Amino acid sequence: MTAVSSPSLAGHPRIQSAWLAAILLFCAVMALPAQAQDSPFDDKVAVITGSSYGLGRELALLGAAEGMKLVLVDRRPAPSQELAEQIRSQGGEAIVVEVDLADADQRPRVIDQAMEAFGRIDYLFNNAGYSYLATLEQMDIEQAKDMFEVNYWAYADLAQRVIPIMRKQGGGTILNVSSILGMSAAPPGLGHYAGNKHALHGLFQSAAQELKADNIKVFIAAPAGMRTMISQHSVGPLANPENDRAADWEDPAIAARDIFDNIQRDKVIFNPGYIGRQ
């Protein structure tokens, strides 16, 4: 008797083509970059101060790309308004809060409007700041105090206000932008600016320990020089807005990416950008 064998499925041209197509589709899907829904930041609410320029703007752009709902905060709101409109036109969610963070009476609006718009706050990016340039001998105490209100007290104030919100939610993240000058001696004329950065390190290193049990993570990012508007927005007897000392510094987008990477880890103090790679 002659044996009759069934034709192999694997050898059938149509079956082979189907298997090949399936394999190629699988490989293509696996090769795609992670979409917003796969991001740990997707649908999270982030407050970003100083969002109109420099690092704050880059943090906002990256947050939007990761699917975050954004609360953009700035005393010069026009660029943030344009950015919010861009984000909304692309299907994202963003609001703008115009606040002078030097005014303690205005600061509650940041948290109040964030909660009114989104009902929660998952991330606070304390980023806003400027430099008062003067030697100790040249110091104008009122100008020095104003800078501390923005660069230090606003950070502490907003952080204090989000703690009960984050605790009730079961956790959150507070990221404070410092500077390498908060970890080292500053050049002449930058002592006041460095002083508020050192103060941030002192306060928020303790806060990181205080809030650990509440699943509230606290970070201090200390970058080196970045291309921002720091020269144009500097004040004081040594300030020279015509001389853009930041023109050749690092792209703040690099530091922003490093910040998003590091706040998924546990190291409280880190140096985003090139200074952290040395």
Tab-separated table of C-alpha atoms in Angstrom:
chain	number	residue	atom	x	y	z
A	1	MET	CA	0.000	0.000	0.000
A	2	THR	CA	1.297	3.375	-0.866
A	3	ALA	CA	1.363	5.736	2.084
A	4	VAL	CA	-0.445	8.996	1.604
A	5	SER	CA	1.170	11.879	3.450
A	6	SER	CA	-0.501	15.199	4.243
A	7	PRO	CA	1.182	18.253	2.801
A	8	SER	CA	3.264	20.127	5.386
A	9	LEU	CA	1.590	23.302	6.631
A	10	ALA	CA	4.980	24.879	7.111
A	11	GLY	CA	5.762	24.283	3.478
A	12	HIS	CA	2.550	25.847	2.176
A	13	PRO	CA	3.371	29.203	0.507
A	14	ARG	CA	0.373	31.028	2.024
A	15	ILE	CA	1.077	29.708	5.506
A	16	GLN	CA	4.720	30.692	5.190
A	17	SER	CA	3.744	34.206	4.117
A	18	ALA	CA	1.317	34.562	6.994
A	19	TRP	CA	3.884	33.409	9.552
A	20	LEU	CA	6.499	35.747	8.091
A	21	ALA	CA	4.087	38.690	8.192
A	22	ALA	CA	3.187	37.941	11.815
A	23	ILE	CA	6.834	37.742	12.837
A	24	LEU	CA	7.672	40.991	11.047
A	25	LEU	CA	4.690	42.742	12.678
A	26	PHE	CA	5.742	41.521	16.126
A	27	CYS	CA	9.303	42.771	15.585
A	28	ALA	CA	8.060	46.130	14.351
A	29	VAL	CA	5.812	46.611	17.388
A	30	MET	CA	8.607	45.674	19.770
A	31	ALA	CA	10.898	48.180	18.078
A	32	LEU	CA	8.507	51.093	18.497
A	33	PRO	CA	9.378	53.676	21.185
A	34	ALA	CA	7.293	53.498	24.328
A	35	GLN	CA	4.102	55.495	23.973
A	36	ALA	CA	2.695	57.821	26.619
A	37	GLN	CA	0.370	55.112	27.979
A	38	ASP	CA	3.424	53.004	28.792
A	39	SER	CA	5.097	55.857	30.653
A	40	PRO	CA	5.113	55.928	34.465
A	41	PHE	CA	4.266	59.627	34.109
A	42	ASP	CA	1.181	59.127	31.961
A	43	ASP	CA	-1.933	60.878	33.312
A	44	LYS	CA	0.015	62.253	36.294
A	45	VAL	CA	-0.451	65.899	37.308
A	46	ALA	CA	2.692	68.014	37.472
A	47	VAL	CA	3.150	71.575	38.711
A	48	ILE	CA	6.170	73.241	37.084
A	49	THR	CA	7.311	76.662	38.260
A	50	GLY	CA	9.368	78.883	35.988
A	51	SER	CA	7.878	77.156	32.956
A	52	SER	CA	8.288	79.923	30.369
A	53	TYR	CA	12.006	79.591	29.763
A	54	GLY	CA	15.045	77.350	30.080
A	55	LEU	CA	14.871	74.206	32.159
A	56	GLY	CA	11.261	74.765	33.212
A	57	ARG	CA	10.113	74.886	29.610
A	58	GLU	CA	12.071	71.721	28.790
A	59	LEU	CA	10.570	69.925	31.783
A	60	ALA	CA	7.116	70.955	30.546
A	61	LEU	CA	7.795	69.749	27.002
A	62	LEU	CA	9.083	66.428	28.269
A	63	GLY	CA	6.204	66.079	30.720
A	64	ALA	CA	3.692	66.657	27.939
A	65	ALA	CA	5.453	64.059	25.767
A	66	GLU	CA	5.188	61.594	28.663
A	67	GLY	CA	1.430	62.180	28.949
A	68	MET	CA	1.403	64.410	32.023
A	69	LYS	CA	-1.294	66.952	32.834
A	70	LEU	CA	0.560	70.205	33.410
A	71	VAL	CA	0.188	73.263	35.617
A	72	LEU	CA	2.596	75.840	34.206
A	73	VAL	CA	3.582	78.613	36.601
A	74	ASP	CA	5.410	81.832	35.743
A	75	ARG	CA	5.427	85.545	36.462
A	76	ARG	CA	6.017	86.088	32.719
A	77	PRO	CA	3.170	83.883	31.481
A	78	ALA	CA	3.044	84.640	27.730
A	79	PRO	CA	5.511	81.893	26.653
A	80	SER	CA	3.820	79.425	28.989
A	81	GLN	CA	0.436	80.326	27.506
A	82	GLU	CA	1.768	79.598	24.020
A	83	LEU	CA	3.211	76.307	25.226
A	84	ALA	CA	-0.070	75.330	26.915
A	85	GLU	CA	-1.973	76.056	23.706
A	86	GLN	CA	0.498	73.909	21.764
A	87	ILE	CA	0.074	71.045	24.230
A	88	ARG	CA	-3.718	71.258	24.111
A	89	SER	CA	-3.706	71.365	20.290
A	90	GLN	CA	-1.847	68.042	20.365
A	91	GLY	CA	-4.390	66.425	22.670
A	92	GLY	CA	-2.663	67.126	25.991
A	93	GLU	CA	-3.871	68.994	29.054
A	94	ALA	CA	-2.247	72.126	30.459
A	95	ILE	CA	-3.219	75.258	32.345
A	96	VAL	CA	-1.200	78.362	33.196
A	97	VAL	CA	-1.077	80.141	36.552
A	98	GLU	CA	0.382	83.645	36.552
A	99	VAL	CA	2.066	84.198	39.916
A	100	ASP	CA	4.902	86.279	41.306
A	101	LEU	CA	6.451	83.712	43.630
A	102	ALA	CA	8.197	86.498	45.564
A	103	ASP	CA	4.751	87.436	46.904
A	104	ALA	CA	3.758	84.957	49.602
A	105	ASP	CA	0.092	85.971	49.268
A	106	GLN	CA	0.047	84.851	45.621
A	107	ARG	CA	1.670	81.465	46.111
A	108	PRO	CA	-1.437	79.606	47.357
A	109	ARG	CA	-3.030	80.176	43.931
A	110	VAL	CA	-0.591	77.681	42.409
A	111	ILE	CA	-1.851	74.750	44.453
A	112	ASP	CA	-5.466	75.923	44.558
A	113	GLN	CA	-5.754	76.233	40.769
A	114	ALA	CA	-3.960	72.939	40.195
A	115	MET	CA	-6.431	71.146	42.447
A	116	GLU	CA	-9.386	72.960	40.916
A	117	ALA	CA	-8.313	71.918	37.415
A	118	PHE	CA	-7.159	68.352	38.026
A	119	GLY	CA	-8.115	67.299	41.559
A	120	ARG	CA	-4.654	65.976	42.463
A	121	ILE	CA	-0.937	66.790	42.302
A	122	ASP	CA	1.516	63.966	41.682
A	123	TYR	CA	4.670	65.976	40.946
A	124	LEU	CA	5.888	69.369	42.103
A	125	PHE	CA	8.813	70.676	40.083
A	126	ASN	CA	10.201	73.629	42.055
A	127	ASN	CA	12.260	75.239	39.324
A	128	ALA	CA	11.665	79.008	39.199
A	129	GLY	CA	14.554	81.238	40.156
A	130	TYR	CA	16.819	84.110	39.236
A	131	SER	CA	20.162	85.512	40.355
A	132	TYR	CA	20.971	88.593	42.412
A	133	LEU	CA	24.594	89.440	41.646
A	134	ALA	CA	26.465	91.418	44.280
A	135	THR	CA	29.328	91.031	46.700
A	136	LEU	CA	28.525	90.947	50.389
A	137	GLU	CA	29.758	94.526	50.698
A	138	GLN	CA	27.481	95.641	47.847
A	139	MET	CA	24.426	93.786	49.189
A	140	ASP	CA	21.042	95.476	49.142
A	141	ILE	CA	19.186	93.529	51.806
A	142	GLU	CA	15.748	93.971	50.211
A	143	GLN	CA	16.925	92.713	46.826
A	144	ALA	CA	18.661	89.774	48.471
A	145	LYS	CA	15.483	88.936	50.404
A	146	ASP	CA	13.374	89.106	47.245
A	147	MET	CA	15.602	86.539	45.557
A	148	PHE	CA	15.357	84.263	48.594
A	149	GLU	CA	11.556	84.526	48.442
A	150	VAL	CA	11.573	83.131	44.896
A	151	ASN	CA	14.544	80.765	45.062
A	152	TYR	CA	14.041	79.348	48.558
A	153	TRP	CA	10.859	80.303	50.419
A	154	ALA	CA	8.563	79.630	47.448
A	155	TYR	CA	10.070	76.138	47.188
A	156	ALA	CA	9.448	75.495	50.868
A	157	ASP	CA	5.968	77.047	50.751
A	158	LEU	CA	4.717	75.067	47.747
A	159	ALA	CA	6.246	71.857	49.059
A	160	GLN	CA	4.555	72.325	52.424
A	161	ARG	CA	1.216	72.872	50.687
A	162	VAL	CA	1.401	69.703	48.577
A	163	ILE	CA	2.474	67.385	51.395
A	164	PRO	CA	-1.053	66.766	52.783
A	165	ILE	CA	-2.402	66.369	49.246
A	166	MET	CA	0.237	63.807	48.327
A	167	ARG	CA	-0.122	62.003	51.632
A	168	LYS	CA	-3.866	61.629	51.084
A	169	GLN	CA	-3.225	60.325	47.560
A	170	GLY	CA	-0.758	57.750	48.849
A	171	GLY	CA	2.387	59.429	47.577
A	172	GLY	CA	4.005	61.917	45.239
A	173	THR	CA	7.265	63.517	44.174
A	174	ILE	CA	8.831	66.898	44.993
A	175	LEU	CA	11.767	67.872	42.774
A	176	ASN	CA	13.781	70.964	43.673
A	177	VAL	CA	16.153	72.529	41.156
A	178	SER	CA	19.313	73.672	42.901
A	179	SER	CA	22.733	74.224	41.326
A	180	ILE	CA	26.231	72.867	41.492
A	181	LEU	CA	26.864	76.125	43.401
A	182	GLY	CA	24.785	74.618	46.201
A	183	MET	CA	27.461	71.955	46.560
A	184	SER	CA	30.624	74.021	46.165
A	185	ALA	CA	32.128	77.455	46.681
A	186	ALA	CA	30.791	80.136	44.333
A	187	PRO	CA	32.799	82.758	42.432
A	188	PRO	CA	32.795	86.350	43.718
A	189	GLY	CA	29.436	88.053	43.316
A	190	LEU	CA	27.445	84.819	43.280
A	191	GLY	CA	27.410	84.275	47.034
A	192	HIS	CA	23.768	85.272	47.518
A	193	TYR	CA	22.619	82.968	44.735
A	194	ALA	CA	24.767	80.124	46.063
A	195	GLY	CA	23.467	80.796	49.563
A	196	ASN	CA	19.871	80.024	48.646
A	197	LYS	CA	20.974	76.873	46.816
A	198	HIS	CA	22.877	75.644	49.885
A	199	ALA	CA	19.746	76.368	51.924
A	200	LEU	CA	17.659	74.188	49.598
A	201	HIS	CA	20.053	71.303	50.163
A	202	GLY	CA	19.802	71.662	53.905
A	203	LEU	CA	16.008	71.813	54.012
A	204	PHE	CA	15.114	69.168	51.464
A	205	GLN	CA	17.645	66.571	52.546
A	206	SER	CA	15.827	66.573	55.881
A	207	ALA	CA	12.416	66.613	54.183
A	208	ALA	CA	13.362	63.523	52.185
A	209	GLN	CA	13.781	61.633	55.450
A	210	GLU	CA	10.675	63.147	57.031
A	211	LEU	CA	8.372	62.174	54.150
A	212	LYS	CA	9.749	58.764	53.246
A	213	ALA	CA	7.142	56.910	55.305
A	214	ASP	CA	4.397	58.732	53.391
A	215	ASN	CA	5.725	57.532	50.027
A	216	ILE	CA	6.556	61.124	49.118
A	217	LYS	CA	9.891	61.213	47.332
A	218	VAL	CA	12.009	64.359	47.584
A	219	PHE	CA	14.854	65.180	45.217
A	220	ILE	CA	17.425	67.927	44.722
A	221	ALA	CA	18.745	68.352	41.176
A	222	ALA	CA	21.991	70.311	41.038
A	223	PRO	CA	22.926	71.038	37.404
A	224	ALA	CA	25.814	73.135	36.169
A	225	GLY	CA	25.413	75.957	33.670
A	226	MET	CA	22.580	75.690	31.132
A	227	ARG	CA	21.417	77.911	28.293
A	228	THR	CA	18.647	79.824	30.042
A	229	MET	CA	17.540	83.440	30.514
A	230	ILE	CA	19.531	83.723	33.738
A	231	SER	CA	21.683	86.576	32.421
A	232	GLN	CA	18.774	88.569	31.053
A	233	HIS	CA	16.783	88.156	34.278
A	234	SER	CA	19.659	88.827	36.693
A	235	VAL	CA	19.566	91.874	38.951
A	236	GLY	CA	22.072	93.614	41.204
A	237	PRO	CA	25.145	95.821	40.778
A	238	LEU	CA	27.107	93.081	38.999
A	239	ALA	CA	24.309	92.101	36.633
A	240	ASN	CA	24.841	92.753	32.926
A	241	PRO	CA	21.811	91.642	30.867
A	242	GLU	CA	23.658	92.565	27.663
A	243	ASN	CA	26.278	89.899	28.348
A	244	ASP	CA	24.632	86.491	27.930
A	245	ARG	CA	26.982	84.431	30.044
A	246	ALA	CA	24.832	81.345	29.445
A	247	ALA	CA	25.077	81.461	25.635
A	248	ASP	CA	27.616	78.641	25.404
A	249	TRP	CA	26.322	76.541	28.288
A	250	GLU	CA	24.563	73.189	28.069
A	251	ASP	CA	21.210	72.575	26.397
A	252	PRO	CA	18.653	72.426	29.261
A	253	ALA	CA	16.823	69.622	27.449
A	254	ILE	CA	19.678	67.309	28.467
A	255	ALA	CA	19.262	68.161	32.148
A	256	ALA	CA	15.475	67.807	31.861
A	257	ARG	CA	15.825	64.252	30.504
A	258	ASP	CA	18.261	63.378	33.299
A	259	ILE	CA	15.828	64.758	35.877
A	260	PHE	CA	12.993	62.569	34.586
A	261	ASP	CA	15.315	59.570	34.697
A	262	ASN	CA	16.591	60.268	38.214
A	263	ILE	CA	13.213	60.876	39.866
A	264	GLN	CA	12.404	57.253	39.102
A	265	ARG	CA	15.298	56.249	41.362
A	266	ASP	CA	16.124	56.831	45.022
A	267	LYS	CA	19.188	59.089	45.192
A	268	VAL	CA	18.062	62.342	46.818
A	269	ILE	CA	20.780	64.612	45.372
A	270	PHE	CA	21.933	64.218	41.799
A	271	ASN	CA	23.689	66.268	39.123
A	272	PRO	CA	21.806	66.295	35.817
A	273	GLY	CA	23.639	67.138	32.629
A	274	TYR	CA	27.323	66.958	31.844
A	275	ILE	CA	28.428	67.681	35.408
A	276	GLY	CA	26.908	64.363	36.485
A	277	ARG	CA	28.812	62.472	33.816
A	278	GLN	CA	32.288	63.588	34.781
